[in-house]
Coordinates of C-alpha atoms in Angstrom, one line a residue:
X1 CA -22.7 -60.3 -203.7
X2 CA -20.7 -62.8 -205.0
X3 CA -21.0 -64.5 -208.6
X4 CA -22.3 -67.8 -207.3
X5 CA -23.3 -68.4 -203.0
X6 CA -21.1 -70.8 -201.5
X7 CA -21.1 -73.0 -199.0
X8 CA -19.6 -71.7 -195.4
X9 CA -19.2 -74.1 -192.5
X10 CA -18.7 -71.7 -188.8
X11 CA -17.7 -73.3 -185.6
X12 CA -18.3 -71.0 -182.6
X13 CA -21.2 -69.5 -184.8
X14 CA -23.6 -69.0 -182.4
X15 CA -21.8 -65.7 -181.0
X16 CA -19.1 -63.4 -181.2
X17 CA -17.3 -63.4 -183.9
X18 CA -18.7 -66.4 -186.0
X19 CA -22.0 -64.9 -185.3
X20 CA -20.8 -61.6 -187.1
X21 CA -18.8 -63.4 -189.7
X22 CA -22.3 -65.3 -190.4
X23 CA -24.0 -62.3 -191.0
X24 CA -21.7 -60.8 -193.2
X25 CA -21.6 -64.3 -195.7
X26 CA -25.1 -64.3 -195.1
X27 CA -25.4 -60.6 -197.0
X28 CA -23.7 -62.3 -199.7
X29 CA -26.7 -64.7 -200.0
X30 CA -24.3 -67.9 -198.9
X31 CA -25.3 -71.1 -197.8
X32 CA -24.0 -71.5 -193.9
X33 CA -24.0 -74.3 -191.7
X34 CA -23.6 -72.6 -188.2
X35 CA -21.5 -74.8 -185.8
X36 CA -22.0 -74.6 -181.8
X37 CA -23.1 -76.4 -178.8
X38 CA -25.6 -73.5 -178.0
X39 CA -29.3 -74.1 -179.1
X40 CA -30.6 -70.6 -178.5
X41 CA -27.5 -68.9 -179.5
X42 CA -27.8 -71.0 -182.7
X43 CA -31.1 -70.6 -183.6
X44 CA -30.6 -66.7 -183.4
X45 CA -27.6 -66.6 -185.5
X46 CA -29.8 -68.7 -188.0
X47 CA -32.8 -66.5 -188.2
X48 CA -29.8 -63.7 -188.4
X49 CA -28.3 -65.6 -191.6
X50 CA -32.0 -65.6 -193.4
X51 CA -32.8 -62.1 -192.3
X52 CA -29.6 -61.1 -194.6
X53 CA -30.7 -63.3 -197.3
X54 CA -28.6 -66.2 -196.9
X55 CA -29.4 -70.4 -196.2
X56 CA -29.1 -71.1 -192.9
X57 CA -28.3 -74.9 -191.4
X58 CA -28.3 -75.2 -187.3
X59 CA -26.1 -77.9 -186.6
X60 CA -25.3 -78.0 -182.5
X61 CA -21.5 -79.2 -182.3
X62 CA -19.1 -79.6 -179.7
X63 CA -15.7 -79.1 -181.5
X64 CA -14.0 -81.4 -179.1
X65 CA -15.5 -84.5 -180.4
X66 CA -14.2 -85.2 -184.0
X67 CA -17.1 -87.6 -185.0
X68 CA -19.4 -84.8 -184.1
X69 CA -17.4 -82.6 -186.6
X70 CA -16.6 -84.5 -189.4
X71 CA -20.9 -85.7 -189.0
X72 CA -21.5 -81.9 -189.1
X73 CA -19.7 -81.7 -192.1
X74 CA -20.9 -84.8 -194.0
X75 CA -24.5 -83.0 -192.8
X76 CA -23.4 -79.3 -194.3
X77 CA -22.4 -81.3 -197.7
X78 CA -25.8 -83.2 -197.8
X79 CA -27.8 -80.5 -197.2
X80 CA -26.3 -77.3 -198.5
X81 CA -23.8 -78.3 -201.6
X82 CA -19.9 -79.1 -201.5
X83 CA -18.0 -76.9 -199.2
X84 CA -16.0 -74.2 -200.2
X85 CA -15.1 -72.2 -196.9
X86 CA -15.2 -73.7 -193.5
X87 CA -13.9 -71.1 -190.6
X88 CA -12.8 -72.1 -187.3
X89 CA -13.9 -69.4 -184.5
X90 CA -14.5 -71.8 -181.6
X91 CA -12.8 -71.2 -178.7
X92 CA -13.1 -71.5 -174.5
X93 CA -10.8 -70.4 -171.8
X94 CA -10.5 -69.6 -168.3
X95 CA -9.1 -66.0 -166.9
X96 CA -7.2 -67.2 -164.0
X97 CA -3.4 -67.4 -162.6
X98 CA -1.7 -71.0 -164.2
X99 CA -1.3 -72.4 -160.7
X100 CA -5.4 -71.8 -160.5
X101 CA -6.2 -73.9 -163.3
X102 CA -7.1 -77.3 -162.5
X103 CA -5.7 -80.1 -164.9
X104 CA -9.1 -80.9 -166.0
X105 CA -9.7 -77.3 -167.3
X106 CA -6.5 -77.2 -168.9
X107 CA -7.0 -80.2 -171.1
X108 CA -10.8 -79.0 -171.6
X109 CA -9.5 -75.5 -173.0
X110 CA -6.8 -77.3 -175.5
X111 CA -9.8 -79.9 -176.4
X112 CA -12.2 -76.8 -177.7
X113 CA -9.4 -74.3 -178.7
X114 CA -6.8 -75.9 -180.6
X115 CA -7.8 -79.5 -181.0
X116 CA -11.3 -77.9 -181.9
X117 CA -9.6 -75.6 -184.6
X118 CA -7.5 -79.4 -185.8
X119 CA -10.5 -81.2 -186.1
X120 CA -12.2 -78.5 -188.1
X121 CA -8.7 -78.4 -190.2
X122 CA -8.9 -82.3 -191.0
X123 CA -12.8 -82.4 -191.9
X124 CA -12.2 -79.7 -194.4
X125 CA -9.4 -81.2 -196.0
X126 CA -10.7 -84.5 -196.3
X127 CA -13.2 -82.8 -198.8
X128 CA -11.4 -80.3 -200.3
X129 CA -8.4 -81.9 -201.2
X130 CA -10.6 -84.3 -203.2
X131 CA -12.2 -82.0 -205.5
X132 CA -8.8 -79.6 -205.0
X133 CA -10.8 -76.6 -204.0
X134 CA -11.7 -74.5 -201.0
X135 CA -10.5 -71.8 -198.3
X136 CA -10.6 -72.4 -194.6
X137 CA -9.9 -69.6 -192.4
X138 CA -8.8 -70.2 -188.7
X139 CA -9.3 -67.4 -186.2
X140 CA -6.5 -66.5 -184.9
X141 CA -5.2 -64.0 -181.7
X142 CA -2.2 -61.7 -180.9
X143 CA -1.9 -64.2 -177.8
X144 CA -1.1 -66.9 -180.6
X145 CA 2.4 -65.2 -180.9
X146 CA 2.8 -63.2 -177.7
X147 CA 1.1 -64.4 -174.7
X148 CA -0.1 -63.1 -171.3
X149 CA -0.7 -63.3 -167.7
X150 CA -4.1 -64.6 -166.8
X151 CA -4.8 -66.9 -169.8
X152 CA -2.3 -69.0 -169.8
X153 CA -4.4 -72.1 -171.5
X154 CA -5.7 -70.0 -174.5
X155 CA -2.5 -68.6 -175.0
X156 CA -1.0 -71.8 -175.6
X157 CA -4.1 -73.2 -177.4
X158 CA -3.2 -70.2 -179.8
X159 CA 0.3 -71.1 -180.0
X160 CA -0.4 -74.5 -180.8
X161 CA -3.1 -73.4 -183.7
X162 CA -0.6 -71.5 -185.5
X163 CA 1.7 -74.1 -185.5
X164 CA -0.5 -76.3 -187.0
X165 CA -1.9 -74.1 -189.4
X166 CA 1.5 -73.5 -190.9
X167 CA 2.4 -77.4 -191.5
X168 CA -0.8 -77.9 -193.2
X169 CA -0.2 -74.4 -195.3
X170 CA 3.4 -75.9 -196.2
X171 CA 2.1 -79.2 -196.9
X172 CA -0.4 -78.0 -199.5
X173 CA 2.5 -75.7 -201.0
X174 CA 4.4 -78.9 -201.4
X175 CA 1.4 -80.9 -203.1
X176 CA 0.0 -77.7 -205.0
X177 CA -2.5 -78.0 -203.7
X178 CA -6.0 -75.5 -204.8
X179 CA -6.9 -75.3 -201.2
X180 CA -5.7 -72.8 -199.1
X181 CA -5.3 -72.0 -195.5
X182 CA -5.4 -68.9 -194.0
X183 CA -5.2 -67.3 -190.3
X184 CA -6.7 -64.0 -189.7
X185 CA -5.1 -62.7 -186.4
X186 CA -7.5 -60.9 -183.7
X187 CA -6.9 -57.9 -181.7
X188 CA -9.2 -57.7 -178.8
X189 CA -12.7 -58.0 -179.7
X190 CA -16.1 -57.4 -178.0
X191 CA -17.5 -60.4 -177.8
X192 CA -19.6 -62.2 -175.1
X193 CA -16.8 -64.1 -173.8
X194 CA -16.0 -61.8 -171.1
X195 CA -19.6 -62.4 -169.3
X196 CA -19.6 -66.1 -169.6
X197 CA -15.8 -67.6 -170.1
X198 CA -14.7 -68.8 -166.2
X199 CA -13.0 -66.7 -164.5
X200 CA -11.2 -66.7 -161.1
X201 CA -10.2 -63.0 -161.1
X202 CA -11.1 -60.8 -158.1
X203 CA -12.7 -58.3 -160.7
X204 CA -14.6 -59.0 -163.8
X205 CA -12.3 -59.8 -167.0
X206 CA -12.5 -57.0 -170.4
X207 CA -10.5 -57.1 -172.9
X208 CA -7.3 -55.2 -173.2
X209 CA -7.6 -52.1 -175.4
X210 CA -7.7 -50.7 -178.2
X211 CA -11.1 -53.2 -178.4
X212 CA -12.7 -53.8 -181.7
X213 CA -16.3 -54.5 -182.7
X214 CA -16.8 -58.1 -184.0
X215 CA -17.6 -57.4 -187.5
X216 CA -14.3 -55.3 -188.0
X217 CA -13.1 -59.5 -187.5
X218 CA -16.2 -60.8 -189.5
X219 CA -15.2 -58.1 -192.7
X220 CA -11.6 -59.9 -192.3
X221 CA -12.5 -63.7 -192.3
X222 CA -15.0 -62.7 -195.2
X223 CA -11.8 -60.7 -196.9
X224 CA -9.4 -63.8 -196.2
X225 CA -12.0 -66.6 -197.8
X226 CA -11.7 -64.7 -201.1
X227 CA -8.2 -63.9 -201.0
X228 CA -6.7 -67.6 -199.0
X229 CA -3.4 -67.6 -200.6
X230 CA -1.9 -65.4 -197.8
X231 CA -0.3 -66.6 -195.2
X232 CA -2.1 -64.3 -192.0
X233 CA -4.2 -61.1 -192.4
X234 CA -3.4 -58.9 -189.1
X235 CA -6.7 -56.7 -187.9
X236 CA -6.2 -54.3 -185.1
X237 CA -3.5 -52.0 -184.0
X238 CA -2.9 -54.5 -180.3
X239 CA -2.3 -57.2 -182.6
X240 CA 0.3 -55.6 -184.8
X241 CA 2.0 -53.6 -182.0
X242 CA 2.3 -57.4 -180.1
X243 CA 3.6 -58.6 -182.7
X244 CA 6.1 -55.8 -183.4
X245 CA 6.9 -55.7 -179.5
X246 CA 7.7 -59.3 -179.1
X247 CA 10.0 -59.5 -182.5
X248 CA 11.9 -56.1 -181.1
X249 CA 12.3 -56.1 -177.3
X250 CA 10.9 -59.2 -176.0
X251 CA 12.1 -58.5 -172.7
X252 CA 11.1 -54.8 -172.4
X253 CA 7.5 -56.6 -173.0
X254 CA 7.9 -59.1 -170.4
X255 CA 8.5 -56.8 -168.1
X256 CA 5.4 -54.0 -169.5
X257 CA 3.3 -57.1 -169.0
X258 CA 3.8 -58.1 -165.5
X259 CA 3.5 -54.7 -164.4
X260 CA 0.2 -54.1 -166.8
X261 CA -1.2 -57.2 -167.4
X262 CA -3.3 -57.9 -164.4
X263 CA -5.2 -54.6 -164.2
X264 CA -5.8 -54.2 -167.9
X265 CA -7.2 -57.1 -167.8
X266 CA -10.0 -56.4 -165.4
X267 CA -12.4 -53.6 -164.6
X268 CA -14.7 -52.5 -162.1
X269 CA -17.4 -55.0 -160.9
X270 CA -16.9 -58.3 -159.3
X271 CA -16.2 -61.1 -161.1
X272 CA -18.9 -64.0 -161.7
X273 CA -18.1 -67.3 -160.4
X274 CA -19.1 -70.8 -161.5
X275 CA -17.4 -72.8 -164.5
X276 CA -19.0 -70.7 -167.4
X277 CA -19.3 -71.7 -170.7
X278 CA -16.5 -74.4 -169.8
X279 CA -18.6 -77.6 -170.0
X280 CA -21.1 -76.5 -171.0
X281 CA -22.7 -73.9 -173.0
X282 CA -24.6 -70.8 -171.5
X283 CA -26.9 -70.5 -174.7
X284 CA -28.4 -73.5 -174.1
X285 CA -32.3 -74.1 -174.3
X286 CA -32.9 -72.4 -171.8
X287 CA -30.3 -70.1 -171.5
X288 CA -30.2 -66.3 -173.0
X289 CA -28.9 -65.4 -176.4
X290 CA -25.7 -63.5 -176.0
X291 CA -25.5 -62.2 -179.8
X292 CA -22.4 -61.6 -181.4
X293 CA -21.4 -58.1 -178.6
X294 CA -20.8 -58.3 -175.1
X295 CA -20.7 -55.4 -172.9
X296 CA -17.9 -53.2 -173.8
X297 CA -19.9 -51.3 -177.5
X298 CA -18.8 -47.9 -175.8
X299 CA -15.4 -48.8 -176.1
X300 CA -14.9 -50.8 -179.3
X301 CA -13.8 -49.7 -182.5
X302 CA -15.7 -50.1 -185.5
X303 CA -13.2 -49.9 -188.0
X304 CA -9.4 -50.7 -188.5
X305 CA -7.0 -48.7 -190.4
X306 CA -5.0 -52.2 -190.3
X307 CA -7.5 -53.9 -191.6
X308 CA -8.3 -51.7 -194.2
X309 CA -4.6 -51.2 -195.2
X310 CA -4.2 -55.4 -195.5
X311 CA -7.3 -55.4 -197.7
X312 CA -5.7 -52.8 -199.8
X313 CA -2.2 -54.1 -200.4
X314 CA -3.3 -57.5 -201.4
X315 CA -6.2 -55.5 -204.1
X316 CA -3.0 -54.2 -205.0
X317 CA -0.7 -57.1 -205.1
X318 CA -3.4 -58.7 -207.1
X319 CA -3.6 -56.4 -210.0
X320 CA 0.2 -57.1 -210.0

């Protein structure tokens, strides 16, 4: 428990890993405005939030549409208190080959993935800078650094985040600024976006392993909101040994992917058609609540020696 709650803005809260991180603010008896275009979804992770013993505010949000976001925010402020952490988790994508991505869903996954993550950015600052306070914490991927066959738009929607995220962290360095930015980089997770992201594979789409459990992410974001003067917490051996790979032999892991990266990417059981949760959400009113797992709990980890060892060094670093 924290001295005094706080006041937590999640996009992408109504599952997966903003669902999760909710929960684990929520323990702390935080204020959260949950973020999402979902209804049920949202209304779930909300009656999560007070179950924990934290404020919940349901606020349904495409991330695409600035005024809808920087409204959601003015909203969070009225209602809850100033903001202290907002964390971007939104995200869509589409498994498919590039040439099998129409223009359309191209521009849709940049809209929701990095522009989403930009306009979250931009409302946070415009009320943190002004009382010089607050964390935000962007969701990052391994994919932001090294990317993949098969996802081609996220990939570069991750790029694209980190490169934005580190002007704004530079920019604040310059202005010393008491807000901080902070990108927590994800492994594969178990989330539900592997039942309802669309997907033009011949099989159905997993993760790649080693897969983690979405609060192993949650425990990071919450880790990374009280400790926002780093520049990236890493969680998850795929997204250290990515990184690693693609600083030491980028080649060798060109050439590992195209031979690997189709099949690990898929599994048995065909692959559902239709446009997903692309336009619009599948959480809807009358849609199903997906939680923050998706289908793969036998299989994911639920801890990170990673993770553990980043919380450690910076305890340490700290008492330094």
């Amino acid at each position: 428990m924290t001295d005094e709650p706080k006041t937590v803005v999640i996009t992408g809260a109504s599952a997966g890993i903003g669902r999760a991180a909710a929960r684990r603010f929520a323990a702390r008896g935080d204020r959260i405005a949950l973020l999402a275009r979902g209804r049920t979804g949202l209304a779930a992770a909300a009656e999560d939030v007070r179950a924990a013993g934290g404020r919940a505010l349901e606020i349904p949000t495409d991330v695409a549409d600035y005024e809808a976001v920087d409204a959601a925010a003015t909203r969070a402020e009225n209602e809850l208190g100033p903001i202290d952490v907002w964390v971007n988790s939104a995200f869509t994508s589409v498994f498919a080959p590039f040439d099998q991505i129409h223009p359309e869903e191209f521009r849709r996954v940049t809209d929701v993935t990095y522009l989403g993550s930009v306009h979250g950015i931009r409302a946070a600052l415009l009320r943190m800078r002004a009382r010089d306070r607050g964390a935000i914490v962007q969701v990052g991927s391994a994919l932001g650094d090294r990317s993949i066959p098969l996802q081609s738009a996220y990939c570069g929607a991750k790029h694209a985040v980190n490169g934005v995220v580190e002007a704004v962290r530079v920019e604040l360095l310059h202005d010393h600024s008491n807000v901080h930015i902070t990108v927590v980089q994800a492994p594969a997770v178990n989330t539900p976006q592997f039942s309802w992201v669309l997907s033009r594979l011949p099989r159905k789409p997993q993760p790649v392993p080693p897969i983690y459990q979405p609060e192993v992410l949650a425990d990071a974001i919450v880790f990374a909101a009280d400790h926002p003067r780093h520049k990236q917490y890493w969680v998850g051996a795929s997204t250290v040994g990515t990184i690693v790979a693609q600083r030491l032999a980028p080649r060798l892991l060109d050439r590992y992917l195209a031979r690997t990266g189709y099949d690990s990417q898929q599994t048995d059981g065909e692959s559902k058609r239709g446009t997903g949760n692309l336009w619009s959400p599948l959480d809807g009113l009358e849609g199903p609540d997906y939680g923050a797992h998706g289908e793969f709990d036998d299989r994911a980890h639920a801890h990170s020696p990673q993770a553990w060892l980043t919380r450690a060094l910076t305890s340490i670093g700290r008492k330094h």
